[in-house]
Amino acid sequence: MQRYKCILSYDGKGFAGYQVQPGKRTVQGELEAALAKLHKGTAVNVTASGRTDSGVHAKGQVIHFDSPLSIPVDRWPVALNSMISGEISILTVEKADPGFHARFDAVGKEYRYLLYFGKHRDPFKRNYAFHFPYSLDLKAMEDAAGHLSGTHDFSSFCASGTEVIDKVRTIEEISFAKKEDGLVLTFKGNGFLYNMVRILTGTLLEVGRGERHSGDMPALLEARDRKLAGKTAPAHGLYLWEVFYGDN
Amino acid sequence: MQRYKCILSYDGKGFAGYQVQPGKRTVQGELEAALAKLHKGTAVNVTASGRTDSGVHAKGQVIHFDSPLSIPVDRWPVALNSMISGEISILTVEKADPGFHARFDAVGKEYRYLLYFGKHRDPFKRNYAFHFPYSLDLKAMEDAAGHLSGTHDFSSFCASGTEVIDKVRTIEEISFAKKEDGLVLTFKGNGFLYNMVRILTGTLLEVGRGERHSGDMPALLEARDRKLAGKTAPAHGLYLWEVFYGDN
């Protein structure tokens, strides 16, 4: 038995999220079906760095799985891609230590949120960026991002009903990159709570629109009340961009 | 009654091409249904610069239609987009002379063909660029493009069974723009025959792969035989990029 670490990309549009759910089409379900086919019907469980919500995309999700098959690592992506929908692409497969764990060994993650500023909607971006044809005060957003970065209890930025007890996380970076016709928000941190990036994005957009003040961020964090933060930005603008491990 | 010239973009993936066909979902069908809704059930015919095939995209298709409604031109896109699928976006609507004709007045067109070179497929490009993970001799392709540019009888590059008699067209430009992970082929000309851009692309790719010589292009044109040219490149890499009129 060999443990493999695998990096994959997927278009979240057609899936009810990453994690297996009965009766729903999920990324994990497709992956496990493809692996079962490759293993002549034997079930193979995959473990991801974490789940992604319905409609959320991934450029660099990481999973691990065990297999007895002696397929060279550079052939694994070809073999898996031939058995799975084009909405998913296996980018790399590498041999991992038997103790490697895609979720527990992850030391950080990068998410990106894509905004499209065009006056009218773009058919090619409709599932891949949030259409936001309004002017934004980027300076105010950067100020707010400065307050939100660092180690805080992010209860105000976490969907209510989450089981997780400890809501302290460290955000290492929130940055903004202007594109020709949009904006990319990058979030790097040691971990993110349920809907956290989307609530951060929604709140930052309200700051950018002048609907709330960047200086209110410390009090918002302090309140630990989801109801006080901004709207949850739509799923289709969000990408799990990269997962970081101690060794790279 | 006012005649309007309208520029629109569409994702060709979900359509059986531009032109209305009984029982099929088409771009023209969706446009005419949206216009009929806006005109409280009265049919409004739209005329395009030309049809596009099933799966072919448009960044700047042009149509004309007549309407008695007194909607300001900057509100027309908003009104139409609110009544039509997100796969289509009305970009601009402007008042045109009563004699303006989207097809007969067009003096040229630009098509672009997108190639994606990535080693493995990209889920976000699967419907929007032709995945071609092979090296290409761009110099040979440029040589071939030089031979193909100009005024020629393009019978060899036209799907067989086309009704059009006169197959002489002028290609003003075939150019190649390297991207980080792909190539954009641009074709500008006074008109293109059925499947012509896709057959030109398929032939240029065969030249780029060393499967045929750039110097064979003149003889290939001379032969006027579709069977001698290259494969028809897939529809999903092709974009009707812009339509040119005498006034712009």
PDB file of N, CA and C in Angstrom, chain A residues 149-231:
ATOM      1  N   SER A 149      -6.434  41.407   9.511  1.00  0.00           N
ATOM      2  CA  SER A 149      -5.275  40.513   9.480  1.00  0.00           C
ATOM      3  C   SER A 149      -4.763  40.302  10.899  1.00  0.00           C
ATOM      4  N   GLY A 150      -4.041  39.202  11.067  1.00  0.00           N
ATOM      5  CA  GLY A 150      -3.506  38.885  12.380  1.00  0.00           C
ATOM      6  C   GLY A 150      -4.332  37.802  13.057  1.00  0.00           C
ATOM      7  N   THR A 151      -4.066  37.596  14.341  1.00  0.00           N
ATOM      8  CA  THR A 151      -4.741  36.531  15.094  1.00  0.00           C
ATOM      9  C   THR A 151      -5.938  37.103  15.849  1.00  0.00           C
ATOM     10  N   HIS A 152      -7.108  36.585  15.547  1.00  0.00           N
ATOM     11  CA  HIS A 152      -8.343  37.071  16.169  1.00  0.00           C
ATOM     12  C   HIS A 152      -9.317  35.911  16.343  1.00  0.00           C
ATOM     13  N   ASP A 153     -10.299  36.142  17.198  1.00  0.00           N
ATOM     14  CA  ASP A 153     -11.467  35.260  17.240  1.00  0.00           C
ATOM     15  C   ASP A 153     -12.390  35.737  16.113  1.00  0.00           C
ATOM     16  N   PHE A 154     -12.601  34.867  15.114  1.00  0.00           N
ATOM     17  CA  PHE A 154     -13.369  35.274  13.930  1.00  0.00           C
ATOM     18  C   PHE A 154     -14.841  34.848  14.005  1.00  0.00           C
ATOM     19  N   SER A 155     -15.398  34.742  15.219  1.00  0.00           N
ATOM     20  CA  SER A 155     -16.800  34.331  15.368  1.00  0.00           C
ATOM     21  C   SER A 155     -17.754  35.201  14.547  1.00  0.00           C
ATOM     22  N   SER A 156     -17.453  36.486  14.436  1.00  0.00           N
ATOM     23  CA  SER A 156     -18.328  37.383  13.660  1.00  0.00           C
ATOM     24  C   SER A 156     -18.307  37.065  12.168  1.00  0.00           C
ATOM     25  N   PHE A 157     -17.257  36.337  11.751  1.00  0.00           N
ATOM     26  CA  PHE A 157     -17.083  36.039  10.328  1.00  0.00           C
ATOM     27  C   PHE A 157     -17.241  34.540  10.048  1.00  0.00           C
ATOM     28  N   CYS A 158     -18.079  33.900  10.829  1.00  0.00           N
ATOM     29  CA  CYS A 158     -18.267  32.454  10.701  1.00  0.00           C
ATOM     30  C   CYS A 158     -19.760  32.176  10.653  1.00  0.00           C
ATOM     31  N   ALA A 159     -20.197  31.381   9.667  1.00  0.00           N
ATOM     32  CA  ALA A 159     -21.624  31.054   9.560  1.00  0.00           C
ATOM     33  C   ALA A 159     -22.114  30.502  10.885  1.00  0.00           C
ATOM     34  N   SER A 160     -23.259  30.954  11.326  1.00  0.00           N
ATOM     35  CA  SER A 160     -23.803  30.482  12.609  1.00  0.00           C
ATOM     36  C   SER A 160     -24.138  29.004  12.510  1.00  0.00           C
ATOM     37  N   GLY A 161     -24.095  28.330  13.640  1.00  0.00           N
ATOM     38  CA  GLY A 161     -24.394  26.900  13.664  1.00  0.00           C
ATOM     39  C   GLY A 161     -23.176  26.027  13.449  1.00  0.00           C
ATOM     40  N   THR A 162     -21.999  26.645  13.301  1.00  0.00           N
ATOM     41  CA  THR A 162     -20.776  25.865  13.114  1.00  0.00           C
ATOM     42  C   THR A 162     -20.423  25.129  14.401  1.00  0.00           C
ATOM     43  N   GLU A 163     -19.993  23.875  14.241  1.00  0.00           N
ATOM     44  CA  GLU A 163     -19.665  23.055  15.412  1.00  0.00           C
ATOM     45  C   GLU A 163     -18.349  23.476  16.091  1.00  0.00           C
ATOM     46  N   VAL A 164     -17.443  24.013  15.257  1.00  0.00           N
ATOM     47  CA  VAL A 164     -16.109  24.341  15.763  1.00  0.00           C
ATOM     48  C   VAL A 164     -16.191  25.234  17.006  1.00  0.00           C
ATOM     49  N   ILE A 165     -15.440  24.876  18.046  1.00  0.00           N
ATOM     50  CA  ILE A 165     -15.470  25.663  19.286  1.00  0.00           C
ATOM     51  C   ILE A 165     -14.478  26.822  19.214  1.00  0.00           C
ATOM     52  N   ASP A 166     -13.236  26.465  18.875  1.00  0.00           N
ATOM     53  CA  ASP A 166     -12.178  27.471  18.850  1.00  0.00           C
ATOM     54  C   ASP A 166     -12.219  28.254  17.539  1.00  0.00           C
ATOM     55  N   LYS A 167     -12.620  29.489  17.634  1.00  0.00           N
ATOM     56  CA  LYS A 167     -12.742  30.283  16.404  1.00  0.00           C
ATOM     57  C   LYS A 167     -11.617  31.308  16.245  1.00  0.00           C
ATOM     58  N   VAL A 168     -10.516  31.035  16.911  1.00  0.00           N
ATOM     59  CA  VAL A 168      -9.340  31.890  16.756  1.00  0.00           C
ATOM     60  C   VAL A 168      -8.533  31.385  15.551  1.00  0.00           C
ATOM     61  N   ARG A 169      -8.271  32.286  14.633  1.00  0.00           N
ATOM     62  CA  ARG A 169      -7.477  31.952  13.462  1.00  0.00           C
ATOM     63  C   ARG A 169      -6.496  33.099  13.205  1.00  0.00           C
ATOM     64  N   THR A 170      -5.467  32.780  12.424  1.00  0.00           N
ATOM     65  CA  THR A 170      -4.504  33.816  12.050  1.00  0.00           C
ATOM     66  C   THR A 170      -4.563  34.049  10.553  1.00  0.00           C
ATOM     67  N   ILE A 171      -4.865  35.280  10.171  1.00  0.00           N
ATOM     68  CA  ILE A 171      -4.802  35.656   8.747  1.00  0.00           C
ATOM     69  C   ILE A 171      -3.467  36.341   8.521  1.00  0.00           C
ATOM     70  N   GLU A 172      -2.661  35.739   7.659  1.00  0.00           N
ATOM     71  CA  GLU A 172      -1.331  36.303   7.388  1.00  0.00           C
ATOM     72  C   GLU A 172      -1.402  37.409   6.345  1.00  0.00           C
ATOM     73  N   GLU A 173      -2.375  37.301   5.460  1.00  0.00           N
ATOM     74  CA  GLU A 173      -2.412  38.266   4.356  1.00  0.00           C
ATOM     75  C   GLU A 173      -3.819  38.415   3.820  1.00  0.00           C
ATOM     76  N   ILE A 174      -4.221  39.657   3.653  1.00  0.00           N
ATOM     77  CA  ILE A 174      -5.383  39.970   2.810  1.00  0.00           C
ATOM     78  C   ILE A 174      -4.873  41.014   1.836  1.00  0.00           C
ATOM     79  N   SER A 175      -4.854  40.690   0.553  1.00  0.00           N
ATOM     80  CA  SER A 175      -4.334  41.653  -0.413  1.00  0.00           C
ATOM     81  C   SER A 175      -5.271  41.771  -1.600  1.00  0.00           C
ATOM     82  N   PHE A 176      -5.077  42.841  -2.341  1.00  0.00           N
ATOM     83  CA  PHE A 176      -5.957  43.176  -3.460  1.00  0.00           C
ATOM     84  C   PHE A 176      -5.114  43.377  -4.702  1.00  0.00           C
ATOM     85  N   ALA A 177      -5.460  42.702  -5.756  1.00  0.00           N
ATOM     86  CA  ALA A 177      -4.744  42.887  -7.031  1.00  0.00           C
ATOM     87  C   ALA A 177      -5.744  43.345  -8.077  1.00  0.00           C
ATOM     88  N   LYS A 178      -5.522  44.564  -8.579  1.00  0.00           N
ATOM     89  CA  LYS A 178      -6.406  45.087  -9.627  1.00  0.00           C
ATOM     90  C   LYS A 178      -6.125  44.383 -10.936  1.00  0.00           C
ATOM     91  N   LYS A 179      -7.178  44.010 -11.615  1.00  0.00           N
ATOM     92  CA  LYS A 179      -7.061  43.444 -12.952  1.00  0.00           C
ATOM     93  C   LYS A 179      -7.680  44.438 -13.921  1.00  0.00           C
ATOM     94  N   GLU A 180      -7.525  44.170 -15.194  1.00  0.00           N
ATOM     95  CA  GLU A 180      -8.048  45.046 -16.235  1.00  0.00           C
ATOM     96  C   GLU A 180      -9.517  45.391 -15.961  1.00  0.00           C
ATOM     97  N   ASP A 181     -10.282  44.396 -15.615  1.00  0.00           N
ATOM     98  CA  ASP A 181     -11.720  44.588 -15.475  1.00  0.00           C
ATOM     99  C   ASP A 181     -12.259  43.992 -14.174  1.00  0.00           C
ATOM    100  N   GLY A 182     -11.386  43.920 -13.168  1.00  0.00           N
ATOM    101  CA  GLY A 182     -11.856  43.330 -11.922  1.00  0.00           C
ATOM    102  C   GLY A 182     -10.839  43.450 -10.808  1.00  0.00           C
ATOM    103  N   LEU A 183     -11.065  42.662  -9.775  1.00  0.00           N
ATOM    104  CA  LEU A 183     -10.210  42.706  -8.593  1.00  0.00           C
ATOM    105  C   LEU A 183     -10.091  41.284  -8.048  1.00  0.00           C
ATOM    106  N   VAL A 184      -8.879  40.935  -7.629  1.00  0.00           N
ATOM    107  CA  VAL A 184      -8.673  39.640  -6.986  1.00  0.00           C
ATOM    108  C   VAL A 184      -8.330  39.885  -5.522  1.00  0.00           C
ATOM    109  N   LEU A 185      -9.121  39.322  -4.635  1.00  0.00           N
ATOM    110  CA  LEU A 185      -8.848  39.403  -3.202  1.00  0.00           C
ATOM    111  C   LEU A 185      -8.149  38.110  -2.792  1.00  0.00           C
ATOM    112  N   THR A 186      -6.986  38.217  -2.180  1.00  0.00           N
ATOM    113  CA  THR A 186      -6.236  37.036  -1.746  1.00  0.00           C
ATOM    114  C   THR A 186      -6.233  36.966  -0.225  1.00  0.00           C
ATOM    115  N   PHE A 187      -6.567  35.809   0.296  1.00  0.00           N
ATOM    116  CA  PHE A 187      -6.590  35.570   1.742  1.00  0.00           C
ATOM    117  C   PHE A 187      -5.668  34.401   2.040  1.00  0.00           C
ATOM    118  N   LYS A 188      -4.655  34.655   2.886  1.00  0.00           N
ATOM    119  CA  LYS A 188      -3.785  33.549   3.331  1.00  0.00           C
ATOM    120  C   LYS A 188      -3.858  33.464   4.836  1.00  0.00           C
ATOM    121  N   GLY A 189      -3.965  32.248   5.338  1.00  0.00           N
ATOM    122  CA  GLY A 189      -4.033  32.106   6.778  1.00  0.00           C
ATOM    123  C   GLY A 189      -3.811  30.670   7.204  1.00  0.00           C
ATOM    124  N   ASN A 190      -3.768  30.451   8.510  1.00  0.00           N
ATOM    125  CA  ASN A 190      -3.501  29.097   9.002  1.00  0.00           C
ATOM    126  C   ASN A 190      -4.756  28.240   8.993  1.00  0.00           C
ATOM    127  N   GLY A 191      -5.896  28.850   8.763  1.00  0.00           N
ATOM    128  CA  GLY A 191      -7.131  28.086   8.691  1.00  0.00           C
ATOM    129  C   GLY A 191      -8.292  29.052   8.581  1.00  0.00           C
ATOM    130  N   PHE A 192      -9.387  28.582   8.000  1.00  0.00           N
ATOM    131  CA  PHE A 192     -10.544  29.457   7.796  1.00  0.00           C
ATOM    132  C   PHE A 192     -11.801  28.741   8.275  1.00  0.00           C
ATOM    133  N   LEU A 193     -12.662  29.474   8.945  1.00  0.00           N
ATOM    134  CA  LEU A 193     -13.921  28.912   9.447  1.00  0.00           C
ATOM    135  C   LEU A 193     -14.939  28.810   8.309  1.00  0.00           C
ATOM    136  N   TYR A 194     -16.057  28.177   8.610  1.00  0.00           N
ATOM    137  CA  TYR A 194     -17.098  27.966   7.624  1.00  0.00           C
ATOM    138  C   TYR A 194     -17.628  29.315   7.102  1.00  0.00           C
ATOM    139  N   ASN A 195     -17.543  29.502   5.796  1.00  0.00           N
ATOM    140  CA  ASN A 195     -17.974  30.743   5.110  1.00  0.00           C
ATOM    141  C   ASN A 195     -17.131  31.982   5.436  1.00  0.00           C
ATOM    142  N   MET A 196     -16.030  31.783   6.139  1.00  0.00           N
ATOM    143  CA  MET A 196     -15.253  32.936   6.615  1.00  0.00           C
ATOM    144  C   MET A 196     -14.754  33.841   5.487  1.00  0.00           C
ATOM    145  N   VAL A 197     -14.205  33.254   4.432  1.00  0.00           N
ATOM    146  CA  VAL A 197     -13.679  34.091   3.352  1.00  0.00           C
ATOM    147  C   VAL A 197     -14.814  34.847   2.656  1.00  0.00           C
ATOM    148  N   ARG A 198     -15.938  34.186   2.498  1.00  0.00           N
ATOM    149  CA  ARG A 198     -17.075  34.843   1.830  1.00  0.00           C
ATOM    150  C   ARG A 198     -17.668  35.954   2.700  1.00  0.00           C
ATOM    151  N   ILE A 199     -17.664  35.766   4.024  1.00  0.00           N
ATOM    152  CA  ILE A 199     -18.190  36.834   4.905  1.00  0.00           C
ATOM    153  C   ILE A 199     -17.185  37.979   4.991  1.00  0.00           C
ATOM    154  N   LEU A 200     -15.896  37.642   5.028  1.00  0.00           N
ATOM    155  CA  LEU A 200     -14.866  38.691   4.988  1.00  0.00           C
ATOM    156  C   LEU A 200     -15.007  39.507   3.699  1.00  0.00           C
ATOM    157  N   THR A 201     -15.170  38.800   2.580  1.00  0.00           N
ATOM    158  CA  THR A 201     -15.308  39.492   1.286  1.00  0.00           C
ATOM    159  C   THR A 201     -16.546  40.389   1.281  1.00  0.00           C
ATOM    160  N   GLY A 202     -17.668  39.847   1.724  1.00  0.00           N
ATOM    161  CA  GLY A 202     -18.903  40.641   1.755  1.00  0.00           C
ATOM    162  C   GLY A 202     -18.760  41.878   2.632  1.00  0.00           C
ATOM    163  N   THR A 203     -18.066  41.728   3.738  1.00  0.00           N
ATOM    164  CA  THR A 203     -17.856  42.860   4.649  1.00  0.00           C
ATOM    165  C   THR A 203     -16.914  43.889   4.031  1.00  0.00           C
ATOM    166  N   LEU A 204     -15.838  43.395   3.407  1.00  0.00           N
ATOM    167  CA  LEU A 204     -14.893  44.309   2.744  1.00  0.00           C
ATOM    168  C   LEU A 204     -15.572  45.079   1.608  1.00  0.00           C
ATOM    169  N   LEU A 205     -16.492  44.423   0.899  1.00  0.00           N
ATOM    170  CA  LEU A 205     -17.218  45.116  -0.178  1.00  0.00           C
ATOM    171  C   LEU A 205     -18.110  46.215   0.399  1.00  0.00           C
ATOM    172  N   GLU A 206     -18.695  45.967   1.551  1.00  0.00           N
ATOM    173  CA  GLU A 206     -19.521  47.007   2.179  1.00  0.00           C
ATOM    174  C   GLU A 206     -18.656  48.188   2.627  1.00  0.00           C
ATOM    175  N   VAL A 207     -17.448  47.900   3.077  1.00  0.00           N
ATOM    176  CA  VAL A 207     -16.500  48.979   3.408  1.00  0.00           C
ATOM    177  C   VAL A 207     -16.149  49.746   2.129  1.00  0.00           C
ATOM    178  N   GLY A 208     -15.873  49.015   1.068  1.00  0.00           N
ATOM    179  CA  GLY A 208     -15.500  49.629  -0.204  1.00  0.00           C
ATOM    180  C   GLY A 208     -16.604  50.501  -0.783  1.00  0.00           C
ATOM    181  N   ARG A 209     -17.834  50.169  -0.460  1.00  0.00           N
ATOM    182  CA  ARG A 209     -18.985  50.929  -0.946  1.00  0.00           C
ATOM    183  C   ARG A 209     -19.347  52.071  -0.002  1.00  0.00           C
ATOM    184  N   GLY A 210     -18.627  52.183   1.107  1.00  0.00           N
ATOM    185  CA  GLY A 210     -18.916  53.249   2.064  1.00  0.00           C
ATOM    186  C   GLY A 210     -20.102  52.944   2.963  1.00  0.00           C
ATOM    187  N   GLU A 211     -20.531  51.689   2.978  1.00  0.00           N
ATOM    188  CA  GLU A 211     -21.686  51.318   3.811  1.00  0.00           C
ATOM    189  C   GLU A 211     -21.282  51.030   5.255  1.00  0.00           C
ATOM    190  N   ARG A 212     -19.992  50.792   5.458  1.00  0.00           N
ATOM    191  CA  ARG A 212     -19.467  50.685   6.829  1.00  0.00           C
ATOM    192  C   ARG A 212     -18.039  51.213   6.837  1.00  0.00           C
ATOM    193  N   HIS A 213     -17.531  51.530   8.009  1.00  0.00           N
ATOM    194  CA  HIS A 213     -16.217  52.158   8.121  1.00  0.00           C
ATOM    195  C   HIS A 213     -15.135  51.132   8.442  1.00  0.00           C
ATOM    196  N   SER A 214     -13.971  51.328   7.831  1.00  0.00           N
ATOM    197  CA  SER A 214     -12.868  50.399   8.080  1.00  0.00           C
ATOM    198  C   SER A 214     -12.501  50.398   9.566  1.00  0.00           C
ATOM    199  N   GLY A 215     -12.647  51.537  10.223  1.00  0.00           N
ATOM    200  CA  GLY A 215     -12.302  51.643  11.644  1.00  0.00           C
ATOM    201  C   GLY A 215     -13.235  50.860  12.562  1.00  0.00           C
ATOM    202  N   ASP A 216     -14.346  50.357  11.986  1.00  0.00           N
ATOM    203  CA  ASP A 216     -15.283  49.561  12.805  1.00  0.00           C
ATOM    204  C   ASP A 216     -14.874  48.092  12.904  1.00  0.00           C
ATOM    205  N   MET A 217     -13.842  47.702  12.195  1.00  0.00           N
ATOM    206  CA  MET A 217     -13.464  46.285  12.164  1.00  0.00           C
ATOM    207  C   MET A 217     -13.069  45.728  13.538  1.00  0.00           C
ATOM    208  N   PRO A 218     -12.249  46.447  14.312  1.00  0.00           N
ATOM    209  CA  PRO A 218     -11.875  45.884  15.626  1.00  0.00           C
ATOM    210  C   PRO A 218     -13.109  45.612  16.500  1.00  0.00           C
ATOM    211  N   ALA A 219     -14.072  46.528  16.517  1.00  0.00           N
ATOM    212  CA  ALA A 219     -15.281  46.317  17.320  1.00  0.00           C
ATOM    213  C   ALA A 219     -16.113  45.154  16.778  1.00  0.00           C
ATOM    214  N   LEU A 220     -16.095  45.012  15.460  1.00  0.00           N
ATOM    215  CA  LEU A 220     -16.840  43.913  14.822  1.00  0.00           C
ATOM    216  C   LEU A 220     -16.240  42.563  15.226  1.00  0.00           C
ATOM    217  N   LEU A 221     -14.908  42.487  15.226  1.00  0.00           N
ATOM    218  CA  LEU A 221     -14.243  41.259  15.677  1.00  0.00           C
ATOM    219  C   LEU A 221     -14.592  41.005  17.147  1.00  0.00           C
ATOM    220  N   GLU A 222     -14.503  42.054  17.940  1.00  0.00           N
ATOM    221  CA  GLU A 222     -14.727  41.971  19.387  1.00  0.00           C
ATOM    222  C   GLU A 222     -16.131  41.464  19.716  1.00  0.00           C
ATOM    223  N   ALA A 223     -17.106  41.847  18.899  1.00  0.00           N
ATOM    224  CA  ALA A 223     -18.515  41.513  19.180  1.00  0.00           C
ATOM    225  C   ALA A 223     -18.798  40.009  19.074  1.00  0.00           C
ATOM    226  N   ARG A 224     -18.018  39.300  18.255  1.00  0.00           N
ATOM    227  CA  ARG A 224     -18.211  37.852  18.041  1.00  0.00           C
ATOM    228  C   ARG A 224     -19.668  37.516  17.709  1.00  0.00           C
ATOM    229  N   ASP A 225     -20.208  38.281  16.783  1.00  0.00           N
ATOM    230  CA  ASP A 225     -21.621  38.119  16.434  1.00  0.00           C
ATOM    231  C   ASP A 225     -21.765  38.161  14.910  1.00  0.00           C
ATOM    232  N   ARG A 226     -22.059  37.017  14.342  1.00  0.00           N
ATOM    233  CA  ARG A 226     -22.188  36.919  12.885  1.00  0.00           C
ATOM    234  C   ARG A 226     -23.158  37.946  12.316  1.00  0.00           C
ATOM    235  N   LYS A 227     -24.192  38.266  13.054  1.00  0.00           N
ATOM    236  CA  LYS A 227     -25.230  39.169  12.535  1.00  0.00           C
ATOM    237  C   LYS A 227     -24.701  40.583  12.266  1.00  0.00           C
ATOM    238  N   LEU A 228     -23.581  40.926  12.902  1.00  0.00           N
ATOM    239  CA  LEU A 228     -23.057  42.282  12.747  1.00  0.00           C
ATOM    240  C   LEU A 228     -22.124  42.444  11.534  1.00  0.00           C
ATOM    241  N   ALA A 229     -21.657  41.318  10.993  1.00  0.00           N
ATOM    242  CA  ALA A 229     -20.752  41.415   9.828  1.00  0.00           C
ATOM    243  C   ALA A 229     -21.564  41.550   8.538  1.00  0.00           C
ATOM    244  N   GLY A 230     -20.851  41.643   7.424  1.00  0.00           N
ATOM    245  CA  GLY A 230     -21.506  41.869   6.127  1.00  0.00           C
ATOM    246  C   GLY A 230     -22.141  40.603   5.556  1.00  0.00           C
ATOM    247  N   LYS A 231     -22.720  40.786   4.384  1.00  0.00           N
ATOM    248  CA  LYS A 231     -23.352  39.659   3.677  1.00  0.00           C
ATOM    249  C   LYS A 231     -22.296  38.630   3.273  1.00  0.00           C
TER     250      LYS A 231
END
